[in-house]
Coordinates of C-alpha atoms in Angstrom, one line a residue:
M1 CA 0.0 0.0 0.0
L2 CA 1.4 3.4 -1.0
R3 CA -0.5 6.4 0.4
G4 CA -3.7 4.4 0.6
V5 CA -3.5 3.1 -3.0
A6 CA -3.0 -0.6 -3.6
R7 CA -0.3 -1.2 -6.3
M8 CA -0.5 -4.2 -8.4
A9 CA 2.7 -6.1 -9.2
G10 CA 1.5 -7.1 -12.6
I11 CA -0.9 -6.1 -15.3
E12 CA -3.9 -7.9 -14.0
A13 CA -6.2 -4.9 -14.1
I14 CA -5.4 -4.0 -17.7
G15 CA -4.4 -7.4 -19.2
A16 CA -7.6 -7.6 -21.2
L17 CA -6.7 -4.4 -23.0
L18 CA -3.3 -5.6 -24.1
D19 CA -2.2 -7.7 -27.1
A20 CA 0.4 -10.3 -26.7
R21 CA 3.2 -7.9 -27.7
H22 CA 2.2 -5.5 -25.0
V23 CA 1.9 -8.2 -22.4
Q24 CA 5.5 -9.3 -23.2
L25 CA 6.6 -5.6 -23.1
A26 CA 5.0 -5.2 -19.6
T27 CA 6.9 -8.2 -18.4
D28 CA 10.2 -6.9 -19.9
L29 CA 9.7 -3.5 -18.4
T30 CA 9.1 -4.9 -15.0
H31 CA 12.5 -6.8 -15.2
F32 CA 14.2 -3.6 -16.6
R33 CA 12.9 -1.5 -13.7
E34 CA 14.0 -4.0 -11.1
Q35 CA 17.5 -4.5 -12.7
H36 CA 18.4 -1.0 -13.9
L37 CA 16.4 1.6 -12.1
S38 CA 16.4 0.3 -8.5
G39 CA 19.7 2.0 -7.8
L40 CA 18.3 5.5 -8.5
V41 CA 17.9 7.1 -5.1
A42 CA 16.2 10.4 -4.1
V43 CA 18.5 13.3 -4.6
E44 CA 18.9 16.4 -2.5
T45 CA 20.4 19.0 -4.8
D46 CA 19.7 20.4 -8.2
E47 CA 23.1 19.3 -9.4
D48 CA 22.6 15.8 -8.3
A49 CA 19.1 15.7 -9.9
R50 CA 20.6 16.9 -13.2
R51 CA 23.3 14.2 -13.0
Q52 CA 20.8 11.5 -12.2
A53 CA 18.5 12.7 -15.0
R54 CA 21.3 12.3 -17.5
L55 CA 22.1 8.9 -16.1
A56 CA 18.4 7.8 -16.4
L57 CA 18.3 9.2 -19.9
R58 CA 21.2 7.0 -21.0
I59 CA 20.0 3.9 -19.1
M60 CA 16.5 4.1 -20.7
G61 CA 17.9 4.9 -24.1
D62 CA 20.3 2.0 -24.0
A63 CA 17.4 -0.3 -23.1
G64 CA 15.2 1.0 -26.0
L65 CA 12.5 2.5 -23.8
Y66 CA 12.1 5.5 -26.1
A67 CA 11.3 3.3 -29.2
A68 CA 7.6 3.6 -28.4
I69 CA 8.0 7.4 -29.2
G70 CA 9.4 6.7 -32.6
T71 CA 6.6 4.2 -33.5
S72 CA 3.8 6.2 -31.9
D73 CA 3.1 3.2 -29.6
L74 CA 1.1 5.1 -27.0
R75 CA 0.1 2.0 -25.1
G76 CA 3.8 0.9 -25.0
L77 CA 4.8 4.4 -23.8
C78 CA 2.1 4.2 -21.0
L79 CA 3.4 0.8 -19.9
A80 CA 7.0 2.2 -19.8
R81 CA 6.0 5.2 -17.8
E82 CA 4.0 3.1 -15.3
Q83 CA 7.0 0.9 -14.6
V84 CA 9.6 3.7 -14.6
S85 CA 7.5 5.9 -12.2
M86 CA 7.3 3.0 -9.7
E87 CA 11.0 3.3 -9.2
S88 CA 11.9 6.9 -9.9
P89 CA 9.7 10.0 -10.3
L90 CA 12.8 11.8 -11.8
A91 CA 13.3 9.0 -14.4
D92 CA 9.6 9.2 -15.2
A93 CA 9.9 12.9 -15.8
V94 CA 12.8 12.2 -18.2
L95 CA 10.7 9.7 -20.1
A96 CA 7.8 12.1 -20.3
L97 CA 10.0 14.9 -21.6
Q98 CA 11.5 12.7 -24.2
A99 CA 7.9 11.9 -25.4
L100 CA 6.9 15.6 -25.2
G101 CA 9.9 16.6 -27.3
G102 CA 10.0 13.6 -29.6
T103 CA 6.4 13.1 -30.5
P104 CA 6.0 16.4 -32.3
L105 CA 9.0 15.5 -34.5
V106 CA 7.5 12.1 -35.3
L107 CA 4.1 13.5 -36.1
A108 CA 4.9 16.8 -37.8
G109 CA 8.6 17.3 -38.1
T110 CA 10.3 17.7 -41.4
D111 CA 12.6 15.0 -42.8
A112 CA 15.5 17.3 -42.0
Q113 CA 14.4 17.8 -38.4
R114 CA 13.8 14.1 -37.9
A115 CA 17.2 13.3 -39.4
Q116 CA 18.9 15.8 -37.1
W117 CA 17.2 14.9 -33.8
L118 CA 15.1 11.8 -33.7
D119 CA 17.8 9.1 -33.6
G120 CA 19.5 10.9 -30.7
I121 CA 16.3 11.3 -28.8
L122 CA 15.3 7.7 -29.2
A123 CA 18.8 6.5 -28.2
G124 CA 18.9 8.7 -25.1
R125 CA 21.8 10.8 -26.4
V126 CA 19.7 13.9 -26.7
M127 CA 17.5 15.2 -23.9
T128 CA 14.4 17.1 -25.0
A129 CA 12.7 19.9 -23.2
F130 CA 9.2 21.2 -23.1
A131 CA 8.2 24.8 -22.3
M132 CA 4.8 26.4 -22.0
S133 CA 3.9 29.9 -21.1
E134 CA 0.7 31.3 -19.6
P135 CA -1.8 33.9 -20.6
E136 CA -0.6 37.4 -19.9
A137 CA 3.0 36.2 -19.7
G138 CA 4.0 35.4 -23.3
S139 CA 2.3 33.2 -25.8
D140 CA -1.1 31.8 -24.8
V141 CA -1.1 28.1 -25.5
A142 CA -4.9 28.0 -25.3
A143 CA -5.4 30.7 -28.0

């Protein structure tokens, strides 16, 4: 129990929604999380958080976790985020930012933009960013 919420160890609650490929992915992601992310610990300083974010970026890139971005596999991306977030909120933020930065390239980038950036993003060699402003303080994203 975590903060009053029961966490399932597997995919029992969503198994009926997954095809065989995603069931296998969920299993693989569980093993990845246990083997590669369990060493990530809470950090105290901004410098340590930046260092750990770069480490998580490489670990997840080396494991191919960003591939779901390149193939627009939203279900696979959700499964990856679920497992990553169980171990490290910071690593989950890195994964989310890779998707927020990479998905627009996949969906609407030019061939030149994809050629320049996408391989690095999917391999975890390039960390993306996402910025949004608010009404009355720059561009209004709701406009």
